[in-house]
């Protein structure tokens, strides 16, 4: 397909409740024209590169973009909500180091709901305050658990960083992050802030529909997001992508698999039909971070896979979406990899051994063999048993 051709918009295969009206929302629209994403009417491409995440959080939670004074006051409010009650810290300290980070946030959210419960009348201002507190403190929960479970340190979670992303990176590495990485966090958090009626949002709506509290709804939503057919899909795509030594090997293998009508990790999407609108933005962030990190290997592989437009024809019998989706998933992973590789300095008491290529392949193979078809035309998830096997292999190699 040439750059001047009109994108082919294919009807999506029916999946679960697709096509069924589940409710109304003013927050977000996804894929109305095949590849668009809007937050309260604003195009994601007009927000991701220029806004701070706190502006978008304010837009989504409080209904409008803040002016300068409102943004300043909102940042001050979020800074004041980063602390954790002692009872929540005690719960986090009881969680094993092998816990999945999403499980930690799910548990932390539930514990916070016990320590600071929502009022029985479930009033809207109170719900917004809870949303603000969770936005401010999820990073605190995750990093408090991480440092305690890995080296027994009870870190102070209240930093003077004026952004959610900066606060997270500061807690992770024990030092203020550079502006480039803070900007990358802003962009990534904005791109993933909202996605209409996805599985986790639907789960939250079901729970609130019973008259339950805000914390219960968010806890359930995290549980849904944790699944490899939803938020966990990026992890699988990242692991599979690492099996390639270079872009040429990646392209040759994908062509071979597609010629054999194999299902390929990362292709397809239940809503987008001509491409993921987040791809263009995150791609440039990934490119720059990879260059700064001194290695563009992962980016080059993702970029090559994205560029293989001719693969679309091979998938026509299966009515799959444009293969740019794989680029979107893979490149998003590169952003995380490049940023964390550049920053990560393990504590002296917990130096991580280097994982050999053979061991990396062993873990990759475990996940690849376990991958299953989601019935939307693309692979995203391993069965839990095989995923846990792979995870345990990582723990054996890297006890930190």
mmCIF file of C-alpha atoms in Angstrom:
data_model
loop_
_atom_site.group_PDB
_atom_site.id
_atom_site.type_symbol
_atom_site.label_atom_id
_atom_site.label_comp_id
_atom_site.label_asym_id
_atom_site.label_seq_id
_atom_site.Cartn_x
_atom_site.Cartn_y
_atom_site.Cartn_z
ATOM 1 C CA UNK A 1 0.000 0.000 0.000
ATOM 2 C CA UNK A 2 1.555 3.306 -1.033
ATOM 3 C CA UNK A 3 1.481 6.448 1.093
ATOM 4 C CA UNK A 4 -1.112 8.007 -1.229
ATOM 5 C CA UNK A 5 -3.596 5.139 -1.087
ATOM 6 C CA UNK A 6 -6.697 5.374 1.043
ATOM 7 C CA UNK A 7 -6.355 3.087 4.107
ATOM 8 C CA UNK A 8 -8.467 -0.049 3.931
ATOM 9 C CA UNK A 9 -11.040 -0.028 6.739
ATOM 10 C CA UNK A 10 -12.211 -3.541 7.497
ATOM 11 C CA UNK A 11 -15.109 -4.552 9.659
ATOM 12 C CA UNK A 12 -13.897 -5.934 12.973
ATOM 13 C CA UNK A 13 -14.695 -9.463 14.072
ATOM 14 C CA UNK A 14 -17.390 -9.655 16.770
ATOM 15 C CA UNK A 15 -15.817 -10.130 20.190
ATOM 16 C CA UNK A 16 -17.657 -10.576 23.488
ATOM 17 C CA UNK A 17 -19.864 -7.464 23.843
ATOM 18 C CA UNK A 18 -18.606 -5.654 20.742
ATOM 19 C CA UNK A 19 -21.412 -3.769 19.052
ATOM 20 C CA UNK A 20 -23.548 -3.741 22.196
ATOM 21 C CA UNK A 21 -24.280 -0.362 23.816
ATOM 22 C CA UNK A 22 -22.770 -0.553 27.309
ATOM 23 C CA UNK A 23 -23.247 3.032 28.456
ATOM 24 C CA UNK A 24 -22.495 6.653 27.671
ATOM 25 C CA UNK A 25 -19.261 8.548 28.257
ATOM 26 C CA UNK A 26 -17.992 12.067 27.636
ATOM 27 C CA UNK A 27 -14.446 11.116 28.572
ATOM 28 C CA UNK A 28 -13.091 9.426 25.489
ATOM 29 C CA UNK A 29 -13.790 8.166 21.975
ATOM 30 C CA UNK A 30 -11.709 5.478 20.269
ATOM 31 C CA UNK A 31 -11.426 4.544 16.603
ATOM 32 C CA UNK A 32 -14.383 6.516 15.257
ATOM 33 C CA UNK A 33 -12.546 7.056 11.961
ATOM 34 C CA UNK A 34 -10.417 3.929 12.231
ATOM 35 C CA UNK A 35 -7.378 5.378 13.959
ATOM 36 C CA UNK A 36 -8.354 8.292 16.210
ATOM 37 C CA UNK A 37 -8.350 8.848 19.972
ATOM 38 C CA UNK A 38 -9.956 11.837 21.710
ATOM 39 C CA UNK A 39 -10.070 12.881 25.376
ATOM 40 C CA UNK A 40 -13.171 15.012 26.063
ATOM 41 C CA UNK A 41 -13.086 16.073 22.414
ATOM 42 C CA UNK A 42 -9.352 16.841 22.261
ATOM 43 C CA UNK A 43 -7.290 14.858 19.727
ATOM 44 C CA UNK A 44 -4.559 12.840 21.427
ATOM 45 C CA UNK A 45 -2.046 14.139 18.882
ATOM 46 C CA UNK A 46 -2.688 17.694 20.112
ATOM 47 C CA UNK A 47 -2.088 16.708 23.735
ATOM 48 C CA UNK A 48 0.671 14.120 23.957
ATOM 49 C CA UNK A 49 3.673 16.204 22.925
ATOM 50 C CA UNK A 50 2.713 19.526 24.497
ATOM 51 C CA UNK A 51 0.797 18.822 27.714
ATOM 52 C CA UNK A 52 1.937 17.606 31.094
ATOM 53 C CA UNK A 53 0.233 14.514 32.453
ATOM 54 C CA UNK A 54 -1.230 16.530 35.329
ATOM 55 C CA UNK A 55 -3.111 18.673 32.804
ATOM 56 C CA UNK A 56 -4.692 15.560 31.295
ATOM 57 C CA UNK A 57 -5.486 14.077 34.695
ATOM 58 C CA UNK A 58 -7.278 17.334 35.554
ATOM 59 C CA UNK A 59 -9.112 17.241 32.222
ATOM 60 C CA UNK A 60 -10.330 13.683 32.729
ATOM 61 C CA UNK A 61 -11.144 13.897 36.442
ATOM 62 C CA UNK A 62 -12.360 17.488 36.742
ATOM 63 C CA UNK A 63 -13.845 18.013 33.282
ATOM 64 C CA UNK A 64 -11.701 20.674 31.622
ATOM 65 C CA UNK A 65 -8.117 21.647 30.889
ATOM 66 C CA UNK A 66 -6.734 23.746 33.757
ATOM 67 C CA UNK A 67 -5.459 27.304 33.405
ATOM 68 C CA UNK A 68 -2.012 28.135 34.790
ATOM 69 C CA UNK A 69 -3.248 28.833 38.312
ATOM 70 C CA UNK A 70 -5.410 25.716 38.426
ATOM 71 C CA UNK A 71 -2.542 23.540 37.181
ATOM 72 C CA UNK A 72 -0.174 24.991 39.781
ATOM 73 C CA UNK A 73 -2.678 24.351 42.586
ATOM 74 C CA UNK A 74 -3.459 20.878 41.256
ATOM 75 C CA UNK A 75 0.210 19.907 41.306
ATOM 76 C CA UNK A 76 0.449 21.132 44.899
ATOM 77 C CA UNK A 77 -2.602 19.049 45.783
ATOM 78 C CA UNK A 78 -1.135 15.912 44.197
ATOM 79 C CA UNK A 79 2.190 16.453 45.962
ATOM 80 C CA UNK A 80 0.314 16.532 49.254
ATOM 81 C CA UNK A 81 -1.406 13.217 48.499
ATOM 82 C CA UNK A 82 1.715 11.111 47.890
ATOM 83 C CA UNK A 83 2.052 9.929 51.465
ATOM 84 C CA UNK A 84 0.819 6.498 52.579
ATOM 85 C CA UNK A 85 -0.953 5.651 55.872
ATOM 86 C CA UNK A 86 1.117 3.373 58.104
ATOM 87 C CA UNK A 87 -1.490 0.624 57.772
ATOM 88 C CA UNK A 88 -1.023 0.616 53.990
ATOM 89 C CA UNK A 89 2.756 0.457 54.376
ATOM 90 C CA UNK A 90 2.329 -2.518 56.709
ATOM 91 C CA UNK A 91 0.244 -4.335 54.104
ATOM 92 C CA UNK A 92 2.793 -3.580 51.374
ATOM 93 C CA UNK A 93 5.623 -4.867 53.543
ATOM 94 C CA UNK A 94 3.823 -8.205 53.838
ATOM 95 C CA UNK A 95 3.796 -8.765 50.061
ATOM 96 C CA UNK A 96 6.485 -11.107 48.640
ATOM 97 C CA UNK A 97 9.197 -9.785 46.342
ATOM 98 C CA UNK A 98 7.895 -12.157 43.641
ATOM 99 C CA UNK A 99 4.546 -10.344 43.500
ATOM 100 C CA UNK A 100 3.542 -8.876 40.154
ATOM 101 C CA UNK A 101 3.572 -5.034 40.289
ATOM 102 C CA UNK A 102 -0.069 -4.934 39.185
ATOM 103 C CA UNK A 103 -0.986 -7.202 42.101
ATOM 104 C CA UNK A 104 0.830 -4.814 44.419
ATOM 105 C CA UNK A 105 -1.149 -1.819 43.162
ATOM 106 C CA UNK A 106 -4.400 -3.774 43.360
ATOM 107 C CA UNK A 107 -3.678 -4.699 46.968
ATOM 108 C CA UNK A 108 -2.471 -1.204 47.830
ATOM 109 C CA UNK A 109 -5.644 0.326 46.450
ATOM 110 C CA UNK A 110 -7.818 -2.004 48.498
ATOM 111 C CA UNK A 111 -5.790 -1.311 51.647
ATOM 112 C CA UNK A 112 -6.060 2.448 51.110
ATOM 113 C CA UNK A 113 -9.821 2.041 50.826
ATOM 114 C CA UNK A 114 -9.835 0.511 54.307
ATOM 115 C CA UNK A 115 -7.571 3.185 55.780
ATOM 116 C CA UNK A 116 -9.332 6.151 54.163
ATOM 117 C CA UNK A 117 -12.792 4.862 53.170
ATOM 118 C CA UNK A 118 -15.166 6.669 50.858
ATOM 119 C CA UNK A 119 -18.232 8.242 52.447
ATOM 120 C CA UNK A 120 -21.435 6.219 52.249
ATOM 121 C CA UNK A 121 -23.199 8.764 50.042
ATOM 122 C CA UNK A 122 -20.582 8.318 47.268
ATOM 123 C CA UNK A 123 -20.701 12.031 46.440
ATOM 124 C CA UNK A 124 -19.019 13.223 43.243
ATOM 125 C CA UNK A 125 -16.516 15.662 44.831
ATOM 126 C CA UNK A 126 -15.414 12.879 47.166
ATOM 127 C CA UNK A 127 -14.954 10.485 44.255
ATOM 128 C CA UNK A 128 -12.815 13.044 42.445
ATOM 129 C CA UNK A 129 -10.681 13.484 45.551
ATOM 130 C CA UNK A 130 -10.158 9.719 45.716
ATOM 131 C CA UNK A 131 -9.169 9.672 42.035
ATOM 132 C CA UNK A 132 -6.624 12.422 42.708
ATOM 133 C CA UNK A 133 -5.237 10.551 45.706
ATOM 134 C CA UNK A 134 -4.812 7.364 43.690
ATOM 135 C CA UNK A 135 -3.116 9.210 40.816
ATOM 136 C CA UNK A 136 -0.712 10.731 43.346
ATOM 137 C CA UNK A 137 -0.025 7.645 45.456
ATOM 138 C CA UNK A 138 0.048 4.614 43.156
ATOM 139 C CA UNK A 139 3.712 5.298 42.423
ATOM 140 C CA UNK A 140 4.369 5.603 46.151
ATOM 141 C CA UNK A 141 2.732 2.225 46.794
ATOM 142 C CA UNK A 142 4.662 0.443 44.070
ATOM 143 C CA UNK A 143 8.075 1.876 44.903
ATOM 144 C CA UNK A 144 7.658 1.538 48.687
ATOM 145 C CA UNK A 145 6.948 -2.170 48.166
ATOM 146 C CA UNK A 146 9.762 -2.527 45.630
ATOM 147 C CA UNK A 147 12.499 -1.112 47.856
ATOM 148 C CA UNK A 148 11.273 -2.900 50.984
ATOM 149 C CA UNK A 149 10.829 -6.270 49.290
ATOM 150 C CA UNK A 150 14.183 -6.192 47.475
ATOM 151 C CA UNK A 151 16.485 -4.733 50.128
ATOM 152 C CA UNK A 152 14.440 -4.049 53.273
ATOM 153 C CA UNK A 153 14.566 -0.251 52.939
ATOM 154 C CA UNK A 154 11.581 1.838 54.057
ATOM 155 C CA UNK A 155 11.892 4.737 51.642
ATOM 156 C CA UNK A 156 10.356 8.159 52.140
ATOM 157 C CA UNK A 157 7.713 8.405 49.429
ATOM 158 C CA UNK A 158 7.032 12.143 49.565
ATOM 159 C CA UNK A 159 9.377 13.910 47.144
ATOM 160 C CA UNK A 160 9.376 17.512 45.903
ATOM 161 C CA UNK A 161 9.017 16.560 42.221
ATOM 162 C CA UNK A 162 6.164 18.492 40.610
ATOM 163 C CA UNK A 163 5.024 15.663 38.308
ATOM 164 C CA UNK A 164 3.680 12.146 38.747
ATOM 165 C CA UNK A 165 6.270 10.744 36.324
ATOM 166 C CA UNK A 166 9.145 12.610 37.964
ATOM 167 C CA UNK A 167 8.028 11.384 41.380
ATOM 168 C CA UNK A 168 7.968 7.783 40.139
ATOM 169 C CA UNK A 169 11.451 7.925 38.589
ATOM 170 C CA UNK A 170 12.870 9.735 41.636
ATOM 171 C CA UNK A 171 11.573 7.029 43.973
ATOM 172 C CA UNK A 172 12.761 4.259 41.665
ATOM 173 C CA UNK A 173 16.331 5.473 41.345
ATOM 174 C CA UNK A 174 16.804 7.594 44.446
ATOM 175 C CA UNK A 175 17.710 10.726 42.483
ATOM 176 C CA UNK A 176 15.995 13.391 40.449
ATOM 177 C CA UNK A 177 15.443 12.315 36.826
ATOM 178 C CA UNK A 178 16.477 14.355 33.812
ATOM 179 C CA UNK A 179 13.960 16.537 32.011
ATOM 180 C CA UNK A 180 14.106 14.246 28.964
ATOM 181 C CA UNK A 181 12.891 11.263 30.954
ATOM 182 C CA UNK A 182 10.281 13.278 32.788
ATOM 183 C CA UNK A 183 8.984 14.405 29.390
ATOM 184 C CA UNK A 184 8.927 10.798 28.202
ATOM 185 C CA UNK A 185 6.885 9.857 31.252
ATOM 186 C CA UNK A 186 4.445 12.707 30.591
ATOM 187 C CA UNK A 187 3.937 11.491 27.035
ATOM 188 C CA UNK A 188 3.550 7.824 27.933
ATOM 189 C CA UNK A 189 1.129 8.509 30.802
ATOM 190 C CA UNK A 190 -0.961 10.777 28.581
ATOM 191 C CA UNK A 191 -1.183 8.189 25.811
ATOM 192 C CA UNK A 192 -2.417 5.530 28.231
ATOM 193 C CA UNK A 193 -4.584 7.730 30.443
ATOM 194 C CA UNK A 194 -7.935 6.795 28.906
ATOM 195 C CA UNK A 195 -9.306 4.369 26.318
ATOM 196 C CA UNK A 196 -13.090 4.513 26.424
ATOM 197 C CA UNK A 197 -14.936 1.265 27.300
ATOM 198 C CA UNK A 198 -12.028 -1.125 27.524
ATOM 199 C CA UNK A 199 -12.120 -4.186 29.771
ATOM 200 C CA UNK A 200 -10.877 -2.476 32.933
ATOM 201 C CA UNK A 201 -13.210 0.503 32.533
ATOM 202 C CA UNK A 202 -16.119 -1.869 31.943
ATOM 203 C CA UNK A 203 -15.180 -3.783 35.092
ATOM 204 C CA UNK A 204 -15.166 -0.541 37.087
ATOM 205 C CA UNK A 205 -18.573 0.426 35.704
ATOM 206 C CA UNK A 206 -20.054 -2.940 36.636
ATOM 207 C CA UNK A 207 -18.791 -2.611 40.212
ATOM 208 C CA UNK A 208 -19.973 0.973 40.697
ATOM 209 C CA UNK A 209 -23.310 -0.058 39.219
ATOM 210 C CA UNK A 210 -23.905 -2.227 42.273
ATOM 211 C CA UNK A 211 -23.589 0.799 44.547
ATOM 212 C CA UNK A 212 -20.131 -0.231 45.729
ATOM 213 C CA UNK A 213 -17.392 2.237 46.628
ATOM 214 C CA UNK A 214 -14.760 3.890 44.469
ATOM 215 C CA UNK A 215 -11.865 1.858 45.856
ATOM 216 C CA UNK A 216 -13.615 -1.438 45.112
ATOM 217 C CA UNK A 217 -14.246 -0.322 41.540
ATOM 218 C CA UNK A 218 -10.624 0.692 40.923
ATOM 219 C CA UNK A 219 -9.350 -2.482 42.580
ATOM 220 C CA UNK A 220 -11.497 -4.533 40.208
ATOM 221 C CA UNK A 221 -10.359 -2.442 37.255
ATOM 222 C CA UNK A 222 -6.707 -3.087 38.105
ATOM 223 C CA UNK A 223 -7.457 -6.795 38.243
ATOM 224 C CA UNK A 224 -8.891 -6.622 34.725
ATOM 225 C CA UNK A 225 -6.019 -4.487 33.430
ATOM 226 C CA UNK A 226 -3.490 -6.922 34.875
ATOM 227 C CA UNK A 227 -4.611 -9.662 32.480
ATOM 228 C CA UNK A 228 -2.383 -10.536 29.506
ATOM 229 C CA UNK A 229 -5.296 -9.959 27.131
ATOM 230 C CA UNK A 230 -5.444 -6.322 28.258
ATOM 231 C CA UNK A 231 -2.640 -4.289 29.874
ATOM 232 C CA UNK A 232 -0.328 -7.293 30.111
ATOM 233 C CA UNK A 233 -0.154 -7.634 26.326
ATOM 234 C CA UNK A 234 2.811 -5.248 26.078
ATOM 235 C CA UNK A 235 4.867 -7.501 28.338
ATOM 236 C CA UNK A 236 4.336 -10.488 26.066
ATOM 237 C CA UNK A 237 5.064 -8.528 22.879
ATOM 238 C CA UNK A 238 8.258 -7.200 24.445
ATOM 239 C CA UNK A 239 9.518 -10.650 25.428
ATOM 240 C CA UNK A 240 8.769 -12.141 22.027
ATOM 241 C CA UNK A 241 10.459 -9.257 20.222
ATOM 242 C CA UNK A 242 13.677 -9.846 22.167
ATOM 243 C CA UNK A 243 14.209 -13.174 20.418
ATOM 244 C CA UNK A 244 15.593 -11.340 17.367
ATOM 245 C CA UNK A 245 19.240 -10.383 16.997
ATOM 246 C CA UNK A 246 18.561 -7.631 14.467
ATOM 247 C CA UNK A 247 15.914 -6.085 12.214
ATOM 248 C CA UNK A 248 16.727 -8.328 9.218
ATOM 249 C CA UNK A 249 16.221 -11.467 11.286
ATOM 250 C CA UNK A 250 12.958 -10.064 12.671
ATOM 251 C CA UNK A 251 11.541 -9.280 9.233
ATOM 252 C CA UNK A 252 12.557 -12.643 7.789
ATOM 253 C CA UNK A 253 10.983 -14.530 10.669
ATOM 254 C CA UNK A 254 7.729 -12.558 10.548
ATOM 255 C CA UNK A 255 7.463 -13.069 6.777
ATOM 256 C CA UNK A 256 8.035 -16.802 7.221
ATOM 257 C CA UNK A 257 5.409 -17.067 9.947
ATOM 258 C CA UNK A 258 2.845 -15.105 7.989
ATOM 259 C CA UNK A 259 3.469 -17.090 4.816
ATOM 260 C CA UNK A 260 2.758 -20.191 6.893
ATOM 261 C CA UNK A 261 -0.453 -18.517 8.166
ATOM 262 C CA UNK A 262 0.841 -18.522 11.717
ATOM 263 C CA UNK A 263 -0.623 -16.052 14.195
ATOM 264 C CA UNK A 264 1.878 -13.346 15.116
ATOM 265 C CA UNK A 265 2.171 -11.591 18.463
ATOM 266 C CA UNK A 266 1.022 -7.974 18.401
ATOM 267 C CA UNK A 267 -0.957 -7.809 15.155
ATOM 268 C CA UNK A 268 -4.554 -6.619 15.187
ATOM 269 C CA UNK A 269 -6.795 -4.594 17.472
ATOM 270 C CA UNK A 270 -10.492 -4.977 18.351
ATOM 271 C CA UNK A 271 -11.236 -1.277 17.679
ATOM 272 C CA UNK A 272 -8.558 0.410 15.552
ATOM 273 C CA UNK A 273 -8.794 -0.624 11.903
ATOM 274 C CA UNK A 274 -6.159 1.491 10.120
ATOM 275 C CA UNK A 275 -3.552 1.973 12.840
ATOM 276 C CA UNK A 276 -2.989 3.075 16.426
ATOM 277 C CA UNK A 277 -2.945 6.911 16.707
ATOM 278 C CA UNK A 278 -0.542 6.697 19.653
ATOM 279 C CA UNK A 279 2.107 5.086 17.459
ATOM 280 C CA UNK A 280 3.426 8.226 15.764
ATOM 281 C CA UNK A 281 3.950 10.030 19.064
ATOM 282 C CA UNK A 282 5.551 7.228 21.028
ATOM 283 C CA UNK A 283 7.770 6.276 18.106
ATOM 284 C CA UNK A 284 9.688 9.545 18.217
ATOM 285 C CA UNK A 285 10.063 9.341 21.983
ATOM 286 C CA UNK A 286 11.401 5.799 21.609
ATOM 287 C CA UNK A 287 13.795 6.830 18.843
ATOM 288 C CA UNK A 288 15.308 9.639 20.914
ATOM 289 C CA UNK A 289 15.592 7.635 24.129
ATOM 290 C CA UNK A 290 17.192 4.707 22.306
ATOM 291 C CA UNK A 291 19.802 6.987 20.779
ATOM 292 C CA UNK A 292 20.529 8.580 24.148
ATOM 293 C CA UNK A 293 20.862 5.142 25.729
ATOM 294 C CA UNK A 294 23.504 4.207 23.140
ATOM 295 C CA UNK A 295 21.607 1.283 21.600
ATOM 296 C CA UNK A 296 18.921 1.374 18.920
ATOM 297 C CA UNK A 297 18.638 -2.399 18.489
ATOM 298 C CA UNK A 298 15.137 -2.736 19.939
ATOM 299 C CA UNK A 299 13.926 0.375 18.163
ATOM 300 C CA UNK A 300 15.332 -0.797 14.822
ATOM 301 C CA UNK A 301 13.525 -4.131 15.159
ATOM 302 C CA UNK A 302 10.228 -2.458 16.037
ATOM 303 C CA UNK A 303 10.616 0.102 13.269
ATOM 304 C CA UNK A 304 11.308 -2.608 10.691
ATOM 305 C CA UNK A 305 8.277 -4.626 11.706
ATOM 306 C CA UNK A 306 6.121 -1.535 11.520
ATOM 307 C CA UNK A 307 7.368 -0.704 8.041
ATOM 308 C CA UNK A 308 6.569 -4.057 6.453
ATOM 309 C CA UNK A 309 3.354 -2.785 4.869
ATOM 310 C CA UNK A 310 3.247 -5.618 2.354
ATOM 311 C CA UNK A 311 2.460 -8.048 5.170
ATOM 312 C CA UNK A 312 -1.066 -6.655 5.260
ATOM 313 C CA UNK A 313 -2.044 -8.597 2.142
ATOM 314 C CA UNK A 314 -0.926 -11.856 3.670
ATOM 315 C CA UNK A 315 -3.447 -11.362 6.444
ATOM 316 C CA UNK A 316 -6.441 -10.343 4.333
ATOM 317 C CA UNK A 317 -8.157 -13.723 4.719
ATOM 318 C CA UNK A 318 -8.116 -13.172 8.488
ATOM 319 C CA UNK A 319 -9.402 -9.557 8.325
ATOM 320 C CA UNK A 320 -6.676 -8.205 10.569
ATOM 321 C CA UNK A 321 -5.809 -4.596 11.208
ATOM 322 C CA UNK A 322 -2.878 -2.715 9.723
ATOM 323 C CA UNK A 323 0.447 -4.144 10.933
ATOM 324 C CA UNK A 324 1.388 -0.757 12.377
ATOM 325 C CA UNK A 325 -0.267 -2.090 15.532
ATOM 326 C CA UNK A 326 2.764 -4.294 16.172
ATOM 327 C CA UNK A 327 4.986 -1.249 15.830
ATOM 328 C CA UNK A 328 2.843 0.612 18.348
ATOM 329 C CA UNK A 329 3.070 -2.196 20.888
ATOM 330 C CA UNK A 330 6.753 -2.920 20.364
ATOM 331 C CA UNK A 331 7.855 0.712 20.301
ATOM 332 C CA UNK A 332 5.961 1.443 23.504
ATOM 333 C CA UNK A 333 8.049 -1.292 25.100
ATOM 334 C CA UNK A 334 11.220 0.345 23.784
ATOM 335 C CA UNK A 335 10.368 3.572 25.613
ATOM 336 C CA UNK A 336 10.287 1.746 28.929
ATOM 337 C CA UNK A 337 13.380 -0.321 28.175
ATOM 338 C CA UNK A 338 15.506 2.618 27.035
ATOM 339 C CA UNK A 339 14.511 4.862 29.928
ATOM 340 C CA UNK A 340 15.042 2.252 32.617
ATOM 341 C CA UNK A 341 18.281 0.844 31.152
ATOM 342 C CA UNK A 342 19.709 4.352 31.092
ATOM 343 C CA UNK A 343 18.691 5.100 34.657
ATOM 344 C CA UNK A 344 18.832 1.829 36.537
ATOM 345 C CA UNK A 345 21.568 1.639 39.146
ATOM 346 C CA UNK A 346 20.835 -1.377 41.414
ATOM 347 C CA UNK A 347 21.693 -0.804 45.098
ATOM 348 C CA UNK A 348 25.168 -2.010 46.033
ATOM 349 C CA UNK A 349 23.668 -4.703 48.251
ATOM 350 C CA UNK A 350 21.582 -6.061 45.380
ATOM 351 C CA UNK A 351 23.644 -6.154 42.197
ATOM 352 C CA UNK A 352 21.873 -8.045 39.432
ATOM 353 C CA UNK A 353 23.767 -10.698 37.428
ATOM 354 C CA UNK A 354 23.840 -10.441 33.662
ATOM 355 C CA UNK A 355 21.285 -12.760 32.032
ATOM 356 C CA UNK A 356 22.890 -14.821 29.276
ATOM 357 C CA UNK A 357 21.504 -14.996 25.753
ATOM 358 C CA UNK A 358 20.657 -18.664 26.263
ATOM 359 C CA UNK A 359 18.645 -17.922 29.399
ATOM 360 C CA UNK A 360 16.884 -15.012 27.699
ATOM 361 C CA UNK A 361 15.924 -17.396 24.883
ATOM 362 C CA UNK A 362 14.640 -19.954 27.376
ATOM 363 C CA UNK A 363 12.313 -17.379 28.935
ATOM 364 C CA UNK A 364 11.243 -16.116 25.520
ATOM 365 C CA UNK A 365 10.452 -19.652 24.340
ATOM 366 C CA UNK A 366 8.311 -20.327 27.404
ATOM 367 C CA UNK A 367 6.148 -17.338 26.605
ATOM 368 C CA UNK A 368 6.067 -17.959 22.881
ATOM 369 C CA UNK A 369 4.934 -21.560 23.229
ATOM 370 C CA UNK A 370 2.250 -20.436 25.674
ATOM 371 C CA UNK A 371 0.784 -17.718 23.456
ATOM 372 C CA UNK A 372 -2.860 -18.156 22.490
ATOM 373 C CA UNK A 373 -5.325 -16.663 20.030
ATOM 374 C CA UNK A 374 -7.612 -14.087 21.671
ATOM 375 C CA UNK A 375 -10.334 -14.576 19.031
ATOM 376 C CA UNK A 376 -9.759 -11.050 17.780
ATOM 377 C CA UNK A 377 -7.105 -12.145 15.315
ATOM 378 C CA UNK A 378 -3.963 -11.488 17.312
ATOM 379 C CA UNK A 379 -1.826 -13.035 20.010
ATOM 380 C CA UNK A 380 -1.304 -11.256 23.270
ATOM 381 C CA UNK A 381 -1.330 -13.656 26.154
ATOM 382 C CA UNK A 382 0.246 -16.803 27.575
ATOM 383 C CA UNK A 383 -1.730 -19.086 29.892
ATOM 384 C CA UNK A 384 -1.062 -18.161 33.513
ATOM 385 C CA UNK A 385 0.858 -21.367 34.226
ATOM 386 C CA UNK A 386 3.416 -20.793 31.477
ATOM 387 C CA UNK A 387 3.684 -17.100 32.277
ATOM 388 C CA UNK A 388 4.513 -18.020 35.853
ATOM 389 C CA UNK A 389 7.134 -20.517 34.675
ATOM 390 C CA UNK A 390 8.829 -17.774 32.693
ATOM 391 C CA UNK A 391 8.606 -15.383 35.629
ATOM 392 C CA UNK A 392 10.147 -17.956 37.974
ATOM 393 C CA UNK A 393 13.004 -18.434 35.528
ATOM 394 C CA UNK A 394 13.674 -14.695 35.716
ATOM 395 C CA UNK A 395 13.667 -14.835 39.510
ATOM 396 C CA UNK A 396 16.189 -17.674 39.458
ATOM 397 C CA UNK A 397 18.526 -15.664 37.287
ATOM 398 C CA UNK A 398 17.962 -12.319 39.016
ATOM 399 C CA UNK A 399 17.138 -12.748 42.716
ATOM 400 C CA UNK A 400 16.887 -8.972 43.127
#
